[in-house]
mmCIF file of C-alpha atoms in Angstrom:
data_model
loop_
_atom_site.group_PDB
_atom_site.id
_atom_site.type_symbol
_atom_site.label_atom_id
_atom_site.label_comp_id
_atom_site.label_asym_id
_atom_site.label_seq_id
_atom_site.Cartn_x
_atom_site.Cartn_y
_atom_site.Cartn_z
ATOM 1 C CA MET A 1 -75.592 15.732 -11.621
ATOM 2 C CA ALA A 2 -77.937 17.153 -8.959
ATOM 3 C CA SER A 3 -78.210 20.917 -8.913
ATOM 4 C CA HIS A 4 -77.539 22.860 -5.748
ATOM 5 C CA PRO A 5 -80.763 24.018 -4.096
ATOM 6 C CA HIS A 6 -79.796 27.684 -4.491
ATOM 7 C CA THR A 7 -79.413 27.454 -8.298
ATOM 8 C CA GLN A 8 -83.167 27.010 -8.610
ATOM 9 C CA LEU A 9 -85.776 28.222 -6.140
ATOM 10 C CA PRO A 10 -88.338 25.589 -5.038
ATOM 11 C CA TRP A 11 -91.845 26.162 -6.430
ATOM 12 C CA TRP A 12 -93.509 26.290 -2.994
ATOM 13 C CA SER A 13 -91.305 29.224 -1.889
ATOM 14 C CA LEU A 14 -92.713 31.255 -4.800
ATOM 15 C CA ALA A 15 -96.293 29.928 -4.871
ATOM 16 C CA LEU A 16 -97.279 30.139 -1.171
ATOM 17 C CA PRO A 17 -96.750 33.909 -0.694
ATOM 18 C CA VAL A 18 -98.557 34.630 -3.992
ATOM 19 C CA LEU A 19 -101.531 32.506 -2.836
ATOM 20 C CA ALA A 20 -101.434 34.286 0.530
ATOM 21 C CA TRP A 21 -101.630 37.704 -1.163
ATOM 22 C CA GLY A 22 -104.544 36.439 -3.288
ATOM 23 C CA LEU A 23 -106.441 35.240 -0.202
ATOM 24 C CA TYR A 24 -105.729 38.532 1.593
ATOM 25 C CA PHE A 25 -107.325 40.544 -1.249
ATOM 26 C CA ILE A 26 -110.346 38.205 -1.337
ATOM 27 C CA GLY A 27 -110.869 38.999 2.355
ATOM 28 C CA ILE A 28 -110.995 36.593 5.297
ATOM 29 C CA LYS A 29 -113.068 38.484 7.875
ATOM 30 C CA ASP A 30 -116.414 36.738 7.511
ATOM 31 C CA SER A 31 -115.457 33.105 7.012
ATOM 32 C CA GLY A 32 -113.968 30.717 9.566
ATOM 33 C CA TRP A 33 -112.674 28.430 6.807
ATOM 34 C CA LEU A 34 -110.912 31.316 5.039
ATOM 35 C CA GLN A 35 -109.360 32.344 8.363
ATOM 36 C CA ILE A 36 -108.007 28.808 8.827
ATOM 37 C CA GLY A 37 -106.686 28.927 5.236
ATOM 38 C CA GLY A 38 -105.148 32.318 6.022
ATOM 39 C CA GLY A 39 -103.413 30.822 9.059
ATOM 40 C CA VAL A 40 -101.995 27.947 6.977
ATOM 41 C CA LEU A 41 -100.764 30.317 4.241
ATOM 42 C CA LEU A 42 -99.333 32.627 6.915
ATOM 43 C CA ILE A 43 -97.123 29.785 8.196
ATOM 44 C CA GLY A 44 -96.268 28.870 4.563
ATOM 45 C CA SER A 45 -95.199 32.456 3.882
ATOM 46 C CA VAL A 46 -93.014 32.407 6.995
ATOM 47 C CA LEU A 47 -91.258 29.229 5.786
ATOM 48 C CA SER A 48 -90.804 30.824 2.341
ATOM 49 C CA ALA A 49 -89.312 33.934 3.973
ATOM 50 C CA VAL A 50 -86.789 31.768 5.843
ATOM 51 C CA HIS A 51 -85.751 30.029 2.613
ATOM 52 C CA HIS A 52 -85.334 33.290 0.670
ATOM 53 C CA ALA A 53 -83.427 34.877 3.571
ATOM 54 C CA GLU A 54 -80.983 31.956 3.529
ATOM 55 C CA VAL A 55 -80.438 32.358 -0.233
ATOM 56 C CA VAL A 56 -79.765 36.103 0.143
ATOM 57 C CA ALA A 57 -77.495 35.524 3.167
ATOM 58 C CA HIS A 58 -75.525 32.908 1.202
ATOM 59 C CA LYS A 59 -74.996 35.412 -1.615
ATOM 60 C CA VAL A 60 -73.923 38.455 0.436
ATOM 61 C CA GLY A 61 -72.071 36.539 3.183
ATOM 62 C CA GLU A 62 -71.958 37.196 6.915
ATOM 63 C CA PRO A 63 -72.736 39.378 8.745
ATOM 64 C CA PHE A 64 -74.662 41.206 5.974
ATOM 65 C CA GLY A 65 -77.121 38.346 5.464
ATOM 66 C CA THR A 66 -78.359 38.451 9.056
ATOM 67 C CA ILE A 67 -78.581 42.273 8.934
ATOM 68 C CA ILE A 68 -80.820 42.131 5.834
ATOM 69 C CA LEU A 69 -83.274 39.775 7.561
ATOM 70 C CA ALA A 70 -83.242 41.794 10.821
ATOM 71 C CA LEU A 71 -83.867 45.091 9.003
ATOM 72 C CA ALA A 72 -86.612 43.636 6.779
ATOM 73 C CA ILE A 73 -88.527 42.255 9.761
ATOM 74 C CA THR A 74 -88.071 45.473 11.758
ATOM 75 C CA ILE A 75 -89.496 47.569 8.892
ATOM 76 C CA ILE A 76 -92.525 45.258 8.876
ATOM 77 C CA GLU A 77 -92.860 45.489 12.679
ATOM 78 C CA VAL A 78 -92.725 49.304 12.537
ATOM 79 C CA ALA A 79 -95.353 49.382 9.759
ATOM 80 C CA LEU A 80 -97.679 47.186 11.839
ATOM 81 C CA ILE A 81 -97.266 49.245 15.042
ATOM 82 C CA VAL A 82 -97.634 52.594 13.249
ATOM 83 C CA SER A 83 -100.755 51.546 11.299
ATOM 84 C CA LEU A 84 -102.434 50.276 14.490
ATOM 85 C CA MET A 85 -101.439 53.406 16.469
ATOM 86 C CA VAL A 86 -102.725 55.809 13.814
ATOM 87 C CA ALA A 87 -105.988 53.824 13.676
ATOM 88 C CA GLY A 88 -106.279 54.583 17.393
ATOM 89 C CA GLY A 89 -108.093 52.531 19.971
ATOM 90 C CA ASP A 90 -107.919 52.158 23.730
ATOM 91 C CA ASN A 91 -104.446 50.654 23.890
ATOM 92 C CA ALA A 92 -102.735 52.796 21.184
ATOM 93 C CA ALA A 93 -100.635 54.558 23.838
ATOM 94 C CA TYR A 94 -99.291 51.214 25.136
ATOM 95 C CA LEU A 95 -99.006 49.437 21.768
ATOM 96 C CA ALA A 96 -95.407 50.333 20.860
ATOM 97 C CA ARG A 97 -94.123 49.521 24.362
ATOM 98 C CA ASP A 98 -95.970 46.208 24.610
ATOM 99 C CA THR A 99 -95.000 45.028 21.114
ATOM 100 C CA VAL A 100 -91.315 45.980 21.477
ATOM 101 C CA PHE A 101 -91.127 44.414 24.957
ATOM 102 C CA ALA A 102 -92.791 41.213 23.694
ATOM 103 C CA ALA A 103 -90.344 41.084 20.753
ATOM 104 C CA ILE A 104 -87.292 41.575 23.027
ATOM 105 C CA MET A 105 -88.456 38.903 25.507
ATOM 106 C CA LEU A 106 -89.235 36.402 22.728
ATOM 107 C CA ILE A 107 -85.876 37.021 21.007
ATOM 108 C CA LEU A 108 -83.654 36.917 24.116
ATOM 109 C CA ASN A 109 -85.402 34.015 25.847
ATOM 110 C CA GLY A 110 -87.222 32.113 23.108
ATOM 111 C CA ILE A 111 -85.040 32.352 19.989
ATOM 112 C CA LEU A 112 -81.679 32.469 21.790
ATOM 113 C CA GLY A 113 -82.765 29.882 24.374
ATOM 114 C CA GLY A 114 -84.036 27.546 21.635
ATOM 115 C CA CYS A 115 -80.752 27.902 19.721
ATOM 116 C CA LEU A 116 -78.631 27.111 22.802
ATOM 117 C CA LEU A 117 -80.829 24.125 23.713
ATOM 118 C CA ILE A 118 -80.956 22.613 20.201
ATOM 119 C CA GLY A 119 -77.262 23.299 19.548
ATOM 120 C CA GLY A 120 -76.223 21.941 22.957
ATOM 121 C CA TRP A 121 -78.444 18.855 22.596
ATOM 122 C CA LYS A 122 -77.015 17.974 19.182
ATOM 123 C CA HIS A 123 -73.373 19.131 19.500
ATOM 124 C CA ARG A 124 -72.848 19.116 23.331
ATOM 125 C CA GLU A 125 -70.736 22.316 23.292
ATOM 126 C CA GLN A 126 -70.813 25.103 20.707
ATOM 127 C CA PHE A 127 -68.381 27.965 20.209
ATOM 128 C CA PHE A 128 -68.826 31.565 19.040
ATOM 129 C CA GLY A 129 -67.018 34.905 19.116
ATOM 130 C CA GLN A 130 -67.430 36.257 22.649
ATOM 131 C CA LYS A 131 -66.627 39.803 21.480
ATOM 132 C CA SER A 132 -69.611 39.773 19.090
ATOM 133 C CA ALA A 133 -72.047 38.971 21.925
ATOM 134 C CA THR A 134 -70.491 41.565 24.278
ATOM 135 C CA THR A 135 -70.590 44.263 21.585
ATOM 136 C CA ALA A 136 -74.277 43.606 20.865
ATOM 137 C CA LEU A 137 -75.340 43.252 24.511
ATOM 138 C CA VAL A 138 -73.670 46.439 25.767
ATOM 139 C CA THR A 139 -75.554 48.369 23.045
ATOM 140 C CA LEU A 140 -78.823 46.556 23.739
ATOM 141 C CA VAL A 141 -78.706 47.203 27.515
ATOM 142 C CA ALA A 142 -78.167 50.945 26.948
ATOM 143 C CA ILE A 143 -81.103 51.242 24.512
ATOM 144 C CA LEU A 144 -83.415 49.113 26.693
ATOM 145 C CA THR A 145 -82.668 51.224 29.782
ATOM 146 C CA LEU A 146 -83.142 54.569 27.993
ATOM 147 C CA THR A 147 -86.391 53.559 26.292
ATOM 148 C CA LEU A 148 -88.242 51.156 28.621
ATOM 149 C CA VAL A 149 -86.885 51.794 32.153
ATOM 150 C CA LEU A 150 -85.837 55.463 32.473
ATOM 151 C CA PRO A 151 -89.346 56.906 31.693
ATOM 152 C CA ASN A 152 -90.504 55.533 35.071
ATOM 153 C CA PHE A 153 -88.041 57.809 36.888
ATOM 154 C CA THR A 154 -88.263 61.136 34.991
ATOM 155 C CA THR A 155 -90.278 63.970 36.563
ATOM 156 C CA SER A 156 -91.167 66.251 33.609
ATOM 157 C CA THR A 157 -94.418 64.345 33.004
ATOM 158 C CA GLU A 158 -96.818 62.295 35.109
ATOM 159 C CA GLY A 159 -96.523 58.514 34.877
ATOM 160 C CA PRO A 160 -94.127 56.353 32.843
ATOM 161 C CA THR A 161 -93.920 58.782 29.900
ATOM 162 C CA TYR A 162 -91.512 61.232 28.262
ATOM 163 C CA ASN A 163 -92.298 64.783 27.155
ATOM 164 C CA ALA A 164 -91.654 65.800 23.520
ATOM 165 C CA ALA A 165 -88.051 66.951 24.102
ATOM 166 C CA GLN A 166 -87.192 63.744 25.976
ATOM 167 C CA LEU A 167 -88.776 61.615 23.223
ATOM 168 C CA VAL A 168 -86.640 63.361 20.588
ATOM 169 C CA PHE A 169 -83.486 62.839 22.678
ATOM 170 C CA VAL A 170 -84.205 59.128 23.230
ATOM 171 C CA ALA A 171 -84.994 58.629 19.519
ATOM 172 C CA ILE A 172 -81.674 60.242 18.506
ATOM 173 C CA ALA A 173 -79.752 58.308 21.190
ATOM 174 C CA SER A 174 -81.262 54.998 19.974
ATOM 175 C CA LEU A 175 -80.317 55.764 16.357
ATOM 176 C CA VAL A 176 -76.761 56.760 17.324
ATOM 177 C CA LEU A 177 -76.280 53.554 19.340
ATOM 178 C CA TYR A 178 -77.774 51.291 16.658
ATOM 179 C CA SER A 179 -75.889 52.881 13.741
ATOM 180 C CA SER A 180 -72.628 52.703 15.747
ATOM 181 C CA PHE A 181 -73.240 48.983 16.334
ATOM 182 C CA ILE A 182 -73.877 48.420 12.587
ATOM 183 C CA MET A 183 -70.638 50.265 11.737
ATOM 184 C CA VAL A 184 -68.704 48.036 14.162
ATOM 185 C CA GLN A 185 -70.442 44.894 12.823
ATOM 186 C CA THR A 186 -69.875 45.595 9.131
ATOM 187 C CA ILE A 187 -66.712 47.750 8.928
ATOM 188 C CA ARG A 188 -64.565 48.335 12.009
ATOM 189 C CA HIS A 189 -64.689 44.873 13.639
ATOM 190 C CA ARG A 190 -66.437 42.631 11.150
ATOM 191 C CA ASP A 191 -64.159 39.753 12.212
ATOM 192 C CA TYR A 192 -65.919 39.633 15.630
ATOM 193 C CA PHE A 193 -69.097 38.436 13.892
ATOM 194 C CA LEU A 194 -67.588 35.773 11.617
ATOM 195 C CA ALA A 195 -67.363 32.106 12.545
ATOM 196 C CA ASP A 196 -63.946 30.427 12.287
ATOM 197 C CA ASP A 197 -64.984 28.636 9.089
ATOM 198 C CA ASP A 198 -66.467 31.677 7.350
ATOM 199 C CA ASP A 199 -63.754 31.619 4.728
ATOM 200 C CA GLN A 200 -66.446 29.612 2.848
ATOM 201 C CA SER A 201 -63.779 27.314 1.415
ATOM 202 C CA HIS A 202 -65.797 24.170 2.030
ATOM 203 C CA HIS A 203 -69.269 25.594 1.429
ATOM 204 C CA ALA A 204 -71.375 25.268 -1.701
ATOM 205 C CA GLU A 205 -71.134 27.924 -4.414
ATOM 206 C CA PRO A 206 -73.296 30.992 -3.697
ATOM 207 C CA PRO A 207 -76.403 31.480 -5.891
ATOM 208 C CA SER A 208 -76.310 33.571 -9.059
ATOM 209 C CA ALA A 209 -77.133 37.286 -8.888
ATOM 210 C CA LYS A 210 -80.461 36.633 -10.659
ATOM 211 C CA VAL A 211 -81.535 33.984 -8.106
ATOM 212 C CA ALA A 212 -80.382 36.164 -5.182
ATOM 213 C CA LEU A 213 -82.311 39.214 -6.483
ATOM 214 C CA THR A 214 -85.429 37.074 -7.025
ATOM 215 C CA SER A 215 -85.110 35.794 -3.457
ATOM 216 C CA LEU A 216 -84.642 39.334 -2.111
ATOM 217 C CA ALA A 217 -87.828 40.452 -3.892
ATOM 218 C CA PHE A 218 -89.763 37.431 -2.600
ATOM 219 C CA LEU A 219 -88.376 37.947 0.920
ATOM 220 C CA ILE A 220 -90.000 41.412 0.929
ATOM 221 C CA VAL A 221 -93.209 39.942 -0.569
ATOM 222 C CA CYS A 222 -93.282 37.217 2.129
ATOM 223 C CA LEU A 223 -92.646 39.584 5.026
ATOM 224 C CA GLY A 224 -95.302 41.991 3.747
ATOM 225 C CA ILE A 225 -98.019 39.347 3.599
ATOM 226 C CA VAL A 226 -96.964 37.878 6.972
ATOM 227 C CA VAL A 227 -97.734 41.206 8.646
ATOM 228 C CA LEU A 228 -100.909 41.940 6.650
ATOM 229 C CA LEU A 229 -102.322 38.470 7.344
ATOM 230 C CA ALA A 230 -101.298 38.715 11.012
ATOM 231 C CA LYS A 231 -103.169 42.027 11.212
ATOM 232 C CA ALA A 232 -106.196 40.591 9.367
ATOM 233 C CA LEU A 233 -106.273 37.531 11.642
ATOM 234 C CA SER A 234 -105.776 39.541 14.859
ATOM 235 C CA PRO A 235 -109.566 40.129 15.437
ATOM 236 C CA ALA A 236 -110.109 36.346 15.276
ATOM 237 C CA VAL A 237 -107.143 35.813 17.631
ATOM 238 C CA GLU A 238 -108.513 38.514 19.967
ATOM 239 C CA ALA A 239 -111.889 36.758 20.006
ATOM 240 C CA ILE A 240 -110.254 33.424 20.904
ATOM 241 C CA VAL A 241 -108.165 35.104 23.643
ATOM 242 C CA ALA A 242 -111.312 36.816 25.021
ATOM 243 C CA ASP A 243 -113.232 33.507 24.976
ATOM 244 C CA LEU A 244 -110.413 31.909 26.980
ATOM 245 C CA GLY A 245 -110.601 34.772 29.476
ATOM 246 C CA ALA A 246 -106.933 35.715 28.960
ATOM 247 C CA PRO A 247 -105.698 39.369 29.110
ATOM 248 C CA LYS A 248 -105.566 41.452 25.899
ATOM 249 C CA ALA A 249 -101.765 41.781 26.220
ATOM 250 C CA LEU A 250 -101.535 38.161 25.033
ATOM 251 C CA VAL A 251 -102.595 39.284 21.518
ATOM 252 C CA GLY A 252 -99.476 41.467 21.298
ATOM 253 C CA VAL A 253 -97.310 38.492 22.287
ATOM 254 C CA ILE A 254 -98.948 36.275 19.629
ATOM 255 C CA ILE A 255 -98.519 38.886 16.863
ATOM 256 C CA ALA A 256 -94.885 39.534 17.887
ATOM 257 C CA ALA A 257 -94.265 35.766 17.777
ATOM 258 C CA VAL A 258 -95.677 35.499 14.232
ATOM 259 C CA VAL A 259 -93.632 38.470 12.973
ATOM 260 C CA LEU A 260 -90.444 37.025 14.533
ATOM 261 C CA LEU A 261 -91.047 33.484 13.253
ATOM 262 C CA PRO A 262 -88.889 33.813 10.075
ATOM 263 C CA GLU A 263 -85.882 34.987 12.094
ATOM 264 C CA GLY A 264 -86.499 32.410 14.793
ATOM 265 C CA LEU A 265 -86.605 29.501 12.351
ATOM 266 C CA ALA A 266 -83.502 30.747 10.503
ATOM 267 C CA ALA A 267 -81.591 31.041 13.824
ATOM 268 C CA LEU A 268 -82.693 27.571 15.006
ATOM 269 C CA LYS A 269 -81.652 25.971 11.691
ATOM 270 C CA ALA A 270 -78.223 27.618 11.966
ATOM 271 C CA ALA A 271 -77.764 26.319 15.538
ATOM 272 C CA ARG A 272 -78.737 22.789 14.460
ATOM 273 C CA ARG A 273 -76.048 22.966 11.745
ATOM 274 C CA ASN A 274 -73.463 23.980 14.371
ATOM 275 C CA ARG A 275 -73.396 27.584 13.088
ATOM 276 C CA LEU A 276 -74.081 29.212 16.458
ATOM 277 C CA GLN A 277 -72.330 32.443 15.467
ATOM 278 C CA THR A 278 -74.985 32.990 12.776
ATOM 279 C CA SER A 279 -77.733 32.260 15.347
ATOM 280 C CA ILE A 280 -76.309 34.811 17.791
ATOM 281 C CA ASN A 281 -75.857 37.410 15.029
ATOM 282 C CA LEU A 282 -79.512 36.903 14.073
ATOM 283 C CA ALA A 283 -80.937 36.939 17.592
ATOM 284 C CA LEU A 284 -78.993 39.867 19.062
ATOM 285 C CA GLY A 285 -79.022 41.793 15.756
ATOM 286 C CA SER A 286 -82.800 41.521 15.495
ATOM 287 C CA ALA A 287 -83.256 42.504 19.170
ATOM 288 C CA LEU A 288 -81.180 45.638 18.535
ATOM 289 C CA ALA A 289 -82.994 46.477 15.296
ATOM 290 C CA SER A 290 -86.362 45.749 16.911
ATOM 291 C CA ILE A 291 -85.916 48.426 19.574
ATOM 292 C CA GLY A 292 -83.198 50.692 18.119
ATOM 293 C CA LEU A 293 -85.179 51.427 14.943
ATOM 294 C CA THR A 294 -88.775 50.921 16.122
ATOM 295 C CA ILE A 295 -88.692 53.485 18.948
ATOM 296 C CA PRO A 296 -87.344 56.380 16.767
ATOM 297 C CA ALA A 297 -89.903 55.604 14.011
ATOM 298 C CA VAL A 298 -92.796 55.475 16.493
ATOM 299 C CA VAL A 299 -91.599 58.692 18.203
ATOM 300 C CA ILE A 300 -91.767 60.530 14.853
ATOM 301 C CA VAL A 301 -95.328 59.255 14.244
ATOM 302 C CA CYS A 302 -96.445 60.149 17.795
ATOM 303 C CA LEU A 303 -95.094 63.704 17.464
ATOM 304 C CA LEU A 304 -96.630 64.173 13.985
ATOM 305 C CA PHE A 305 -100.080 62.834 14.905
ATOM 306 C CA ASP A 306 -100.022 64.036 18.536
ATOM 307 C CA ILE A 307 -100.497 60.504 19.881
ATOM 308 C CA ASN A 308 -99.830 59.906 23.564
ATOM 309 C CA MET A 309 -97.193 57.178 24.107
ATOM 310 C CA VAL A 310 -96.434 55.277 27.311
ATOM 311 C CA LEU A 311 -92.915 53.794 27.231
ATOM 312 C CA GLY A 312 -92.065 52.835 30.823
ATOM 313 C CA LEU A 313 -92.558 49.200 31.848
ATOM 314 C CA ASP A 314 -94.351 48.170 35.033
ATOM 315 C CA LEU A 315 -92.327 46.693 37.917
ATOM 316 C CA LYS A 316 -93.084 43.047 37.055
ATOM 317 C CA SER A 317 -91.951 43.555 33.441
ATOM 318 C CA MET A 318 -88.751 45.316 34.565
ATOM 319 C CA VAL A 319 -87.887 42.377 36.829
ATOM 320 C CA LEU A 320 -88.437 39.896 33.966
ATOM 321 C CA LEU A 321 -86.421 42.069 31.568
ATOM 322 C CA ALA A 322 -83.536 42.309 34.059
ATOM 323 C CA LEU A 323 -83.616 38.522 34.577
ATOM 324 C CA SER A 324 -83.533 37.943 30.800
ATOM 325 C CA VAL A 325 -80.662 40.341 30.079
ATOM 326 C CA PHE A 326 -78.620 39.112 33.076
ATOM 327 C CA THR A 327 -79.121 35.444 32.094
ATOM 328 C CA VAL A 328 -78.170 36.106 28.450
ATOM 329 C CA MET A 329 -75.033 37.976 29.580
ATOM 330 C CA LEU A 330 -73.955 35.061 31.795
ATOM 331 C CA SER A 331 -74.822 32.494 29.080
ATOM 332 C CA LEU A 332 -72.720 34.255 26.421
ATOM 333 C CA ASN A 333 -69.861 35.193 28.733
ATOM 334 C CA HIS A 334 -67.327 32.504 27.797
ATOM 335 C CA GLY A 335 -67.594 32.008 24.030
ATOM 336 C CA ARG A 336 -68.923 28.468 24.522
ATOM 337 C CA THR A 337 -72.358 27.181 25.456
ATOM 338 C CA ASN A 338 -74.170 24.058 26.591
ATOM 339 C CA MET A 339 -77.833 23.093 26.689
ATOM 340 C CA LEU A 340 -78.387 24.198 30.331
ATOM 341 C CA TYR A 341 -78.210 27.871 29.276
ATOM 342 C CA GLY A 342 -80.959 27.182 26.743
ATOM 343 C CA VAL A 343 -83.177 25.490 29.352
ATOM 344 C CA VAL A 344 -82.812 28.456 31.761
ATOM 345 C CA LEU A 345 -83.690 30.997 29.032
ATOM 346 C CA LEU A 346 -86.711 28.990 27.843
ATOM 347 C CA VAL A 347 -88.005 28.745 31.439
ATOM 348 C CA SER A 348 -87.626 32.553 31.689
ATOM 349 C CA MET A 349 -89.725 32.881 28.513
ATOM 350 C CA ALA A 350 -92.339 30.516 29.957
ATOM 351 C CA ALA A 351 -92.444 32.709 33.092
ATOM 352 C CA TYR A 352 -92.970 35.813 30.918
ATOM 353 C CA VAL A 353 -95.793 34.252 28.865
ATOM 354 C CA PHE A 354 -97.385 32.712 31.987
ATOM 355 C CA THR A 355 -97.415 36.066 33.832
ATOM 356 C CA VAL A 356 -98.999 37.719 30.769
ATOM 357 C CA ILE A 357 -101.825 35.140 30.920
ATOM 358 C CA VAL A 358 -101.979 35.023 34.744
ATOM 359 C CA PRO A 359 -100.778 38.538 35.761
#
């Protein structure tokens, strides 16, 4: 009798992240071949992270599984931003804004658009809980406006920045909004975020506690090495971007894409299996975690180390952000989707990436 895949973890999901850590400690700065190997093991670690996240999600059930993955990736994103900001550099003041904005645009347009396109292509129409999308989006719009748009219109400081008191207020407001959303998602209205068939009656048995704990540990190991390798490879990526004559902002987009890859793949797999509710939980949950937790953490670091931080987006970015949020709201307005919504969102993402390369 064949064993269920979750009763025994595949060898590659354990071996690839360990090899990646080994290569990271050897060092990849001076060798082109080692950098290529690092890139291959980076992708392998991402695939391992997706597998372990699925095992953990299967054990704890929805919506807790998607929250675990969103929080894990956000912690990694914060660690990357903070370490680069403390190290300083010319663009340290813009780093948090650019990375968070890139993450939001990639999640709303790329991950969500890909899910709607793949799901619509394979299943024609897909259904989900409309209340779950509305609950997440109303919270996301409030946080996005307070953190990335409002700084352009305040008068206490010059330019698109907040003073210390305003930064503290926005950090607290973001935490209040995000924690309220988590309470609604997990306690008050958990049923909004469950698919109709989440009684699990026809699904395979969940993994044992030992397998689930092993996967949780390896999920953290995978996400850690994904960020460290992404950081180690970023000088090589910067050099390639400079050789192509593209703007430096493209590096932030590439790093955000690598960090979000585990979530993106997990969401796309769920959509292909006609589990669109899981895809939407992942996409909107990670967008909320990405900004609702990153901004407060970065504010604390900026105040402690007296680092200047620019939060307000330029006009072009605000237009693209408004287009993305408006399109997502219309796409998720009826509790059912088709592939056209996915095409529109993916074209919006292409417009964002294109205007980063050709400003």
